CSV table of C-alpha atoms in Angstrom, one decimal:
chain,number,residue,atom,x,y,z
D,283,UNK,CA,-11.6,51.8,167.5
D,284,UNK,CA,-10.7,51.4,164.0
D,285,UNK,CA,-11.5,47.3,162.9
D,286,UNK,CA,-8.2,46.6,161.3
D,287,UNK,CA,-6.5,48.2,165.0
D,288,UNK,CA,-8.8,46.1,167.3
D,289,UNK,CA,-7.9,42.7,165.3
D,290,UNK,CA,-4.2,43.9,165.0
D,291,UNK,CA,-4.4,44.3,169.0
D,292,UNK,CA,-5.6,41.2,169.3
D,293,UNK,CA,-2.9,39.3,167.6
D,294,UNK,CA,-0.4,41.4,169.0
D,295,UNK,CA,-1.8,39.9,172.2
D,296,UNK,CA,-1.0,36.5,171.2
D,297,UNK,CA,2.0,37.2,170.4
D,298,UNK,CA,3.2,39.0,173.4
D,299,UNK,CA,2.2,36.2,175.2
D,300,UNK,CA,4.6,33.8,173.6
D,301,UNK,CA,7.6,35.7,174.8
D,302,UNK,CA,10.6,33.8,176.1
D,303,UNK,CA,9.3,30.6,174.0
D,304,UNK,CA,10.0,30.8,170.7
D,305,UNK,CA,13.5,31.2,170.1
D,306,UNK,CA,15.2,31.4,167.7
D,307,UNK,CA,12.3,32.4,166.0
D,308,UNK,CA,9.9,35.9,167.0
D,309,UNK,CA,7.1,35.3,168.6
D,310,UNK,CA,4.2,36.0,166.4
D,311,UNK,CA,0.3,36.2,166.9
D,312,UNK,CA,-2.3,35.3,163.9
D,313,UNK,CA,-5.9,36.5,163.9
D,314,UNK,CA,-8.3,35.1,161.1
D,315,UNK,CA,-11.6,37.0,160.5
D,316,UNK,CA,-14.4,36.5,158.2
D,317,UNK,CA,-17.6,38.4,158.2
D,318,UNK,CA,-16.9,40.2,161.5
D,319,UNK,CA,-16.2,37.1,163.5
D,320,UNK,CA,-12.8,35.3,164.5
D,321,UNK,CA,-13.0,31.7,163.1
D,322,UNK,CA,-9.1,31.4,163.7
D,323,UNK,CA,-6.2,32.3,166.0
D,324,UNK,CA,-2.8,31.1,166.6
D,325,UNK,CA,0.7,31.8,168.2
D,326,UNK,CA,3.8,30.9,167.4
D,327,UNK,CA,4.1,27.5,169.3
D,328,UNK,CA,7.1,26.5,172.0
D,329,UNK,CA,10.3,26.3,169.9
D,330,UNK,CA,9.3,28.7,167.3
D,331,UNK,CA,7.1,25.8,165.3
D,332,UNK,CA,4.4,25.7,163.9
D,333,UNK,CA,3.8,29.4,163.3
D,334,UNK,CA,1.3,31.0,164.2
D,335,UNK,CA,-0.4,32.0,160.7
D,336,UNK,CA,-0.3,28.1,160.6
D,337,UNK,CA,-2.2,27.3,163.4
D,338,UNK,CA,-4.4,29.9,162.6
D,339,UNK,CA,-5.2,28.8,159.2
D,340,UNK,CA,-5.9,24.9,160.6
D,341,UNK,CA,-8.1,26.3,163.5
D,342,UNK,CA,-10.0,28.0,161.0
D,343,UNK,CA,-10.2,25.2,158.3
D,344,UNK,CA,-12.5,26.3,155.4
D,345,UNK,CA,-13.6,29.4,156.8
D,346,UNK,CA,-10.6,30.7,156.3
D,347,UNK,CA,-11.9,31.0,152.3
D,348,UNK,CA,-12.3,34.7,151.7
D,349,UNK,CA,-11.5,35.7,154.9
D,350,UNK,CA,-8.7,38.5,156.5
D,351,UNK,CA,-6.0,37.3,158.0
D,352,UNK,CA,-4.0,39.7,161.0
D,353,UNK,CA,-0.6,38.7,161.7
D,354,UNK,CA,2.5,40.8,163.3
D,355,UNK,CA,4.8,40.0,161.6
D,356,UNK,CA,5.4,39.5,157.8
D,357,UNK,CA,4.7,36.2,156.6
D,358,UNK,CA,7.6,33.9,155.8
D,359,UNK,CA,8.4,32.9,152.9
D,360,UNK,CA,11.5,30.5,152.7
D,361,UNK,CA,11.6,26.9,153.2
D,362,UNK,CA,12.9,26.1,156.3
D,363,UNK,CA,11.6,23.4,158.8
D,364,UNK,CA,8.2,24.2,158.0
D,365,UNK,CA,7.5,25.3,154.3
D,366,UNK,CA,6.4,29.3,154.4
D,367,UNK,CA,3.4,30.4,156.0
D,368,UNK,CA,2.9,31.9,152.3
D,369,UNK,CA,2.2,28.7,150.5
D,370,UNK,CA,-0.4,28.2,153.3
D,371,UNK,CA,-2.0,31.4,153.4
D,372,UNK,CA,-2.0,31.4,149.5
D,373,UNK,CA,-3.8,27.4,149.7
D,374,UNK,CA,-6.2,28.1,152.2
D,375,UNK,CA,-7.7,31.0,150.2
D,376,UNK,CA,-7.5,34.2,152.0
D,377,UNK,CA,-8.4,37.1,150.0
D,378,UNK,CA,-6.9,40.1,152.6
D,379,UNK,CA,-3.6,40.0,154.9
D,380,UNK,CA,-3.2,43.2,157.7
D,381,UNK,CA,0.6,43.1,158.9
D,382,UNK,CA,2.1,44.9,161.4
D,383,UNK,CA,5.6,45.0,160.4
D,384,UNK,CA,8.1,43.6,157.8
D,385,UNK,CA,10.5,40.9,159.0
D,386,UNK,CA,14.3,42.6,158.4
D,387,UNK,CA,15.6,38.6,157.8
D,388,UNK,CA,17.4,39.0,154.5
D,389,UNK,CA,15.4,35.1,153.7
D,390,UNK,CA,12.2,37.2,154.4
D,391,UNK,CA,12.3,41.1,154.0
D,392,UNK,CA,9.4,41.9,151.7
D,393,UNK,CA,9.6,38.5,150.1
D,394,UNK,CA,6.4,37.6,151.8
D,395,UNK,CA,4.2,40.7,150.9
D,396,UNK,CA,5.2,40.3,147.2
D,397,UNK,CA,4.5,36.6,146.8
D,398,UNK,CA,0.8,37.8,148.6
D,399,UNK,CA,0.7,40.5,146.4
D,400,UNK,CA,1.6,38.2,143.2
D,401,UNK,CA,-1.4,35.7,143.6
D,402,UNK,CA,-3.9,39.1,144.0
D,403,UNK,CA,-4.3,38.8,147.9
D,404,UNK,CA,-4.6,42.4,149.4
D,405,UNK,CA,-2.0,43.1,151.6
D,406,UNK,CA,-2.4,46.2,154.7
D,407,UNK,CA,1.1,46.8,156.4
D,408,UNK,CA,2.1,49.1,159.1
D,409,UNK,CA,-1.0,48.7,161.4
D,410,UNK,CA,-0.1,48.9,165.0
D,411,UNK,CA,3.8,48.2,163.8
D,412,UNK,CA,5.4,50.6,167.0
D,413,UNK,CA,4.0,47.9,169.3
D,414,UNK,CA,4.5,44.8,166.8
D,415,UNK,CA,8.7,46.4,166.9
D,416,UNK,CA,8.7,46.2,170.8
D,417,UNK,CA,7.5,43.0,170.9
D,418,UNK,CA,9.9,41.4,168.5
D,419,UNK,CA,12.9,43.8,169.9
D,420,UNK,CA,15.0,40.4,170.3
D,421,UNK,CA,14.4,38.9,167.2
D,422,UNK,CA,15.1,42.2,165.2
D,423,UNK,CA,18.5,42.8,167.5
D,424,UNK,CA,19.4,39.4,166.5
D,425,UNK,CA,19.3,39.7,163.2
D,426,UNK,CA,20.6,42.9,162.7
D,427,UNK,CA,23.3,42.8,165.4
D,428,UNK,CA,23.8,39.2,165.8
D,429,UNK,CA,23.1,39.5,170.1
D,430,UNK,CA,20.2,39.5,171.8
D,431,UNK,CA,18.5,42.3,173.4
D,432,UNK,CA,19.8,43.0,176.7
D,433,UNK,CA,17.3,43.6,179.7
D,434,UNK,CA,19.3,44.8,183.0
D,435,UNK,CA,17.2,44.0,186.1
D,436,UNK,CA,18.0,46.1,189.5
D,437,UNK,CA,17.0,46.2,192.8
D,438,UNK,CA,17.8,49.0,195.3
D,439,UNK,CA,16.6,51.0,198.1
D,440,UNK,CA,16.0,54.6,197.6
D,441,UNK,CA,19.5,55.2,198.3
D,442,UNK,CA,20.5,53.3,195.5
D,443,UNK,CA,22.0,50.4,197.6
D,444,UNK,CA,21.9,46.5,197.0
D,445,UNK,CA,22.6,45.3,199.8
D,446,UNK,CA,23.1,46.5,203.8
D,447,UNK,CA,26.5,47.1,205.3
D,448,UNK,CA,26.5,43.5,206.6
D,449,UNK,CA,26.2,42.2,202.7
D,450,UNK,CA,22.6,41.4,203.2
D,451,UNK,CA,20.1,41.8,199.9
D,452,UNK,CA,17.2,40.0,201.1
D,453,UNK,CA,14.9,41.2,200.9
D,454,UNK,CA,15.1,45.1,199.7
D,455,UNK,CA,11.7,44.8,197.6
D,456,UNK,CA,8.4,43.4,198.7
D,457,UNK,CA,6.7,40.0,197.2
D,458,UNK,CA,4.9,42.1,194.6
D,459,UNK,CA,8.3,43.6,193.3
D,460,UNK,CA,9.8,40.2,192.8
D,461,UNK,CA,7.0,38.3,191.7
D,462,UNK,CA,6.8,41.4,188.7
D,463,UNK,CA,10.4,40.1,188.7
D,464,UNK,CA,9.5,36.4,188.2
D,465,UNK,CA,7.1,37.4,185.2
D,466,UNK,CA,10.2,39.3,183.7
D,467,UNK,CA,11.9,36.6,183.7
D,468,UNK,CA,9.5,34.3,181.8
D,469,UNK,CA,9.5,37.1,179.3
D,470,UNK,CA,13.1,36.6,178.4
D,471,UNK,CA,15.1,33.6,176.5
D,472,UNK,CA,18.4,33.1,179.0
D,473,UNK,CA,19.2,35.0,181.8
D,474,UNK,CA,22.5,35.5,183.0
D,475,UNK,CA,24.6,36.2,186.3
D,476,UNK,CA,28.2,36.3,187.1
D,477,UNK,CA,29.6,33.6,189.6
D,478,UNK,CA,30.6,35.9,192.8
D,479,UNK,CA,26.3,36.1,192.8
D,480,UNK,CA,26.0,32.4,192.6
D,481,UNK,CA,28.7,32.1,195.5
D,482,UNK,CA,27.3,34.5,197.3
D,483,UNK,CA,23.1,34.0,196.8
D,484,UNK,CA,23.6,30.5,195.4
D,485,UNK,CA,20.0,31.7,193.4
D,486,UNK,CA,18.0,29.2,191.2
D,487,UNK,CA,17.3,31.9,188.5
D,488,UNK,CA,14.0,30.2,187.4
D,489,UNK,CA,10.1,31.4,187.9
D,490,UNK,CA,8.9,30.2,190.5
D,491,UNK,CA,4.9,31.3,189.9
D,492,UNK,CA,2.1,29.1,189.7
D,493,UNK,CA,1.3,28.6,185.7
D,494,UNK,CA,5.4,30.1,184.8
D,495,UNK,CA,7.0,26.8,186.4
D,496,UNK,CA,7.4,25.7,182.6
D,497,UNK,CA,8.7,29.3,181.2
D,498,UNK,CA,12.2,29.5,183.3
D,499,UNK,CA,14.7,31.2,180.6
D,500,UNK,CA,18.4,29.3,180.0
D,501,UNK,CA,20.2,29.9,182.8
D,502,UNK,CA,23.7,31.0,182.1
D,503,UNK,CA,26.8,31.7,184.1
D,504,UNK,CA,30.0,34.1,183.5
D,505,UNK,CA,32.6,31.6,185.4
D,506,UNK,CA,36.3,32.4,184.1
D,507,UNK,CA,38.0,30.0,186.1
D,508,UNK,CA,35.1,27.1,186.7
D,509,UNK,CA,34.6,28.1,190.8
D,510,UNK,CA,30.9,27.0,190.7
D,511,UNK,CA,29.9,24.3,192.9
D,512,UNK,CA,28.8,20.8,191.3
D,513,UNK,CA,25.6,21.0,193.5
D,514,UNK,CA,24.7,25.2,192.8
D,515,UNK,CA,21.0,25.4,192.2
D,516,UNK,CA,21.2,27.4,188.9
D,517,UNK,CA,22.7,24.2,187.5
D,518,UNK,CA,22.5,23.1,185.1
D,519,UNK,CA,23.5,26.2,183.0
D,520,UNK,CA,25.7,27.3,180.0
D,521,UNK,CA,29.0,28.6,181.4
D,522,UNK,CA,31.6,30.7,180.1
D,523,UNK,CA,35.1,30.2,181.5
D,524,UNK,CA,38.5,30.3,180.3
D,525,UNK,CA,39.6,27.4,178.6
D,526,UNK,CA,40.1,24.8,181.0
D,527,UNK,CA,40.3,20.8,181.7
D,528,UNK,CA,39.9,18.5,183.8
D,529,UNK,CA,37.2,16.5,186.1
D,530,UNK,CA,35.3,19.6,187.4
D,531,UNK,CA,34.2,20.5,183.2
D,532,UNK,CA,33.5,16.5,183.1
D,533,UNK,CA,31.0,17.0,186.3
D,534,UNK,CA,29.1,19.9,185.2
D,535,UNK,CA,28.8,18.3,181.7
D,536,UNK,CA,27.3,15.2,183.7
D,537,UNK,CA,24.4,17.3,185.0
D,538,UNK,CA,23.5,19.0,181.7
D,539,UNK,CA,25.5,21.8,182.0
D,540,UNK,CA,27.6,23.1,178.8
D,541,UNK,CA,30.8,24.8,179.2
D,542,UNK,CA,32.0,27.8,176.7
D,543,UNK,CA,35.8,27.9,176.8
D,544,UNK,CA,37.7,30.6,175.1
D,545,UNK,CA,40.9,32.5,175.9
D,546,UNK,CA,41.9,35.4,178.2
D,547,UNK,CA,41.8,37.5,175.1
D,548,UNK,CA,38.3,37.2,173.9
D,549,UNK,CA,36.4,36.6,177.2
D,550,UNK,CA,34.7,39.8,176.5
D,551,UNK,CA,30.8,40.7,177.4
D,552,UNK,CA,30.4,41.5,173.9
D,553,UNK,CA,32.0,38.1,172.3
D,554,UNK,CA,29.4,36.6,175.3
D,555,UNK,CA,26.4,38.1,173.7
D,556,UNK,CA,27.4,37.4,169.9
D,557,UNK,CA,27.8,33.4,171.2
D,558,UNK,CA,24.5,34.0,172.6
D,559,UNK,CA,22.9,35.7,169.6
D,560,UNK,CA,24.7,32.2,167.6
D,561,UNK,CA,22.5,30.3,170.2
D,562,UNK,CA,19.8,31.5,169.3
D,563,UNK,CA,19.1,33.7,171.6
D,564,UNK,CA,16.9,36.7,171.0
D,565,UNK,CA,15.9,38.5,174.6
D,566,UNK,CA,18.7,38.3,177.6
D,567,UNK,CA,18.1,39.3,181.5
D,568,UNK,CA,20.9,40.3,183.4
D,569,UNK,CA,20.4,39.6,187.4
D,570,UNK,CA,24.1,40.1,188.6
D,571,UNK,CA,25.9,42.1,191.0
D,572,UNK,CA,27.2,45.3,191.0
D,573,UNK,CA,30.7,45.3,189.6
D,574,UNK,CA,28.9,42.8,186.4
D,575,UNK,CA,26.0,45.0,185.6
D,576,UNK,CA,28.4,48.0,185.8
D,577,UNK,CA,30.7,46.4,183.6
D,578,UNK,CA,27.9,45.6,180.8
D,579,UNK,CA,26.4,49.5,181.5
D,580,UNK,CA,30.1,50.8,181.0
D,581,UNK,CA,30.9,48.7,177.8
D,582,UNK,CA,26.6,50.6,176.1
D,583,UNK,CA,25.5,46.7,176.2
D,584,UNK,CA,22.0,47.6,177.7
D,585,UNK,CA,19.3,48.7,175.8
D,586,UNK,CA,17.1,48.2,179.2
D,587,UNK,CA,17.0,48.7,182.3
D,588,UNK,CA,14.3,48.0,185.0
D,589,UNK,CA,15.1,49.2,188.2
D,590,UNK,CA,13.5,48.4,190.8
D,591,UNK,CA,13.3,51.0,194.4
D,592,UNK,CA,12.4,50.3,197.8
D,593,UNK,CA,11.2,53.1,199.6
D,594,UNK,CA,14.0,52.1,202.6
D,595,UNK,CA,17.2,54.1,203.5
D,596,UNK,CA,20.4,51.6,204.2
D,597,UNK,CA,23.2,54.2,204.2
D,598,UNK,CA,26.7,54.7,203.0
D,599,UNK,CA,28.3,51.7,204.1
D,600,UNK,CA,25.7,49.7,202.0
D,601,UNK,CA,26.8,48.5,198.6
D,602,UNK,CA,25.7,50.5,195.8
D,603,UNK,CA,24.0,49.2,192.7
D,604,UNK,CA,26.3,50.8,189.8
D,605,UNK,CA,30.1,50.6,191.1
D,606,UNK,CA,33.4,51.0,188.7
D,607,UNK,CA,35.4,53.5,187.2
D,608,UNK,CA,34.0,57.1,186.7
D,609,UNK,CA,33.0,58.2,183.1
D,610,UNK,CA,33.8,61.3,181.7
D,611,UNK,CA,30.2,62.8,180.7
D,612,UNK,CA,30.5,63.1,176.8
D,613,UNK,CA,30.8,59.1,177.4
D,614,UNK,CA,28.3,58.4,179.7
D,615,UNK,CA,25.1,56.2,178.7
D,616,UNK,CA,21.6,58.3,178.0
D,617,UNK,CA,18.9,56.4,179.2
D,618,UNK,CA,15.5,57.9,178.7
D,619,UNK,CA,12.5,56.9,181.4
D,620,UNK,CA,9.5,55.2,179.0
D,621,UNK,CA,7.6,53.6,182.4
D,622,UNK,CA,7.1,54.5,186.1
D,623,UNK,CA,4.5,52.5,188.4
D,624,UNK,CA,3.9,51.5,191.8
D,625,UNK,CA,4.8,47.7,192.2
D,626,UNK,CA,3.1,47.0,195.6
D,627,UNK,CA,5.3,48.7,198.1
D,628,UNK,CA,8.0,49.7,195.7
D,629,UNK,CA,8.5,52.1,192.7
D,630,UNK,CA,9.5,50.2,189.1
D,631,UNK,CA,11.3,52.5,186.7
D,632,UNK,CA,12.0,51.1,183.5
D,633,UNK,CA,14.4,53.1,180.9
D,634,UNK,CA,15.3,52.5,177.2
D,635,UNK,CA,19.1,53.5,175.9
D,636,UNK,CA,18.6,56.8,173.8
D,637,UNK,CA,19.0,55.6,170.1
């Protein structure tokens, strides 16, 4: 394997790690190399600070001197609560940078190479930058279209069913399935569910495996007229009702729970995922019901879907997994399948909206 690829691997690595940890910011991985050896790695830290080329740079103190430095994403170069990681790279005297891809933030975008490039430091773009785009598909949907990228989870039997004919959904996949499920979860900044789930379920929406405990994505809750119980285990959450007053908004607040009120009129899932994207946040998991993930698959806001399927039979009087009006077929989403594996007992599909 080509040297520049193997390092680049490695930070990208890092960086995929630090998924659903970082926001605002991308999660970036930093790989310092001098003479053949790594004297220096870093990842962007919880909360997007310090970055990784930081870290990096510190772990690697003076050997960082004449040394190559592999990040996957473009250095920035803007003071924000950190000064750039350009000043830094710049000071601790590294003659080479390898980057994966360009950061598209209008404060950033090709800013960084050029101040690199200014002070005589080599600069290699583009190596391994398909995978470096995947992993920073939240940041880059956040800054181009202001929402977050929008991950649709499912669970069904073969038939395509949620839940039995007596209403019963645990459990269609086996422990393997959900604990994948779990991990997806870490991987992503909020998740969100509608409340006729949290009535029904009353689910705690966190990770709940050993080493995750600490990686549960912002729970958050479509509630238009505030039904959710005071004592519902995915509170506290961020909610998003209709505006309303009184006690039961007073309660929730209590408990850590913030309420988003806004009118009949714009309690839309699009105006939900531009306040997300003005939260910060950069990678979304939908776990909802049927009529809720139909609605978000109806209105083209999924750009993944990983679905999940038992190899069980429930029958027609089960309830199935996509439910709502019928689309004419000029307007019908085109996913296109980019994985397929065996998950324990069960078969995971995952599919990408066609561009």
């Amino acid at each position: 394997m080509n040297t520049d690829i193997a390092h680049m691997q490695h930070a990208l690595r890092l960086a995929e790690a630090g998924l659903g940890a970082t926001y605002p910011n991308p999660s970036v991985g930093a790989v310092i190399v001098k003479a053949g050896q790594v004297v220096g790695t870093g990842a962007t830290a919880r909360g997007g600070r310090p970055h990784a080329e930081t870290i990096a740079i510190g772990q690697a103190g003076s050997d960082a001197k004449d040394a190559t430095l592999y990040v996957t994403l473009e250095p920035c170069s803007h003071h924000g609560q950190t000064p750039p990681c350009v000043e830094a790279i710049i000071a601790a005297g590294i003659k080479k940078v390898v980057i994966a891809c360009g950061d598209p933030n209008p404060l950033v975008a090709g800013q960084g190479i050029a101040a690199l490039q200014a002070t005589g430091i080599e600069v290699v773009q583009n190596i391994c930058e398909g995978e470096a785009l995947r992993i920073n598909e939240g940041f880059f949907s956040l800054i181009k279209r202001k929402r977050p990228f929008v991950n649709l989870k499912i669970a069904t039997s073969l038939d395509a069913k949620i839940t039995d004919y007596q209403g019963s959904s645990k459990w269609i996949t086996g422990d393997a399935a959900r604990q994948y499920g779990h991990c997806l979860r870490s991987k992503n900044d909020a998740i969100l569910t509608g409340i006729a789930t949290v009535i029904a379920d009353n689910p705690s929406m966190d990770c709940r495996i050993k080493g995750l405990e600490n990686n549960s994505p912002q729970r958050v809750v479509l509630d238009r007229n505030l039904r959710i119980a005071k004592d519902a285990k995915i509170l506290p959450a961020w909610i998003f009702s209709y505006d309303i007053e009184g006690e039961a908004i007073k309660e929730l607040q209590k408990n850590g729970s913030q309420i988003f009120s806004c009118s009949e009129s714009e309690f839309t899932l699009e105006n939900v995922l531009l306040q997300l994207g003005q939260l910060g946040i950069t990678r979304l998991l939908i776990e909802a019901g049927s009529r809720l993930s139909s609605a978000f698959l109806r209105e083209n806001l999924v750009d993944r879907i990983y679905w999940f399927r038992s190899p069980m039979i429930i029958g027609k009087n089960g309830l199935n997994a996509i439910e709502g009006d019928d689309l004419p077929l000029a307007e019908i989403n085109r996913y296109r399948l980019v994985e397929l594996k065996q998950v324990g007992g069960d078969v995971l599909e995952v599919y990408d909206i066609k561009p």
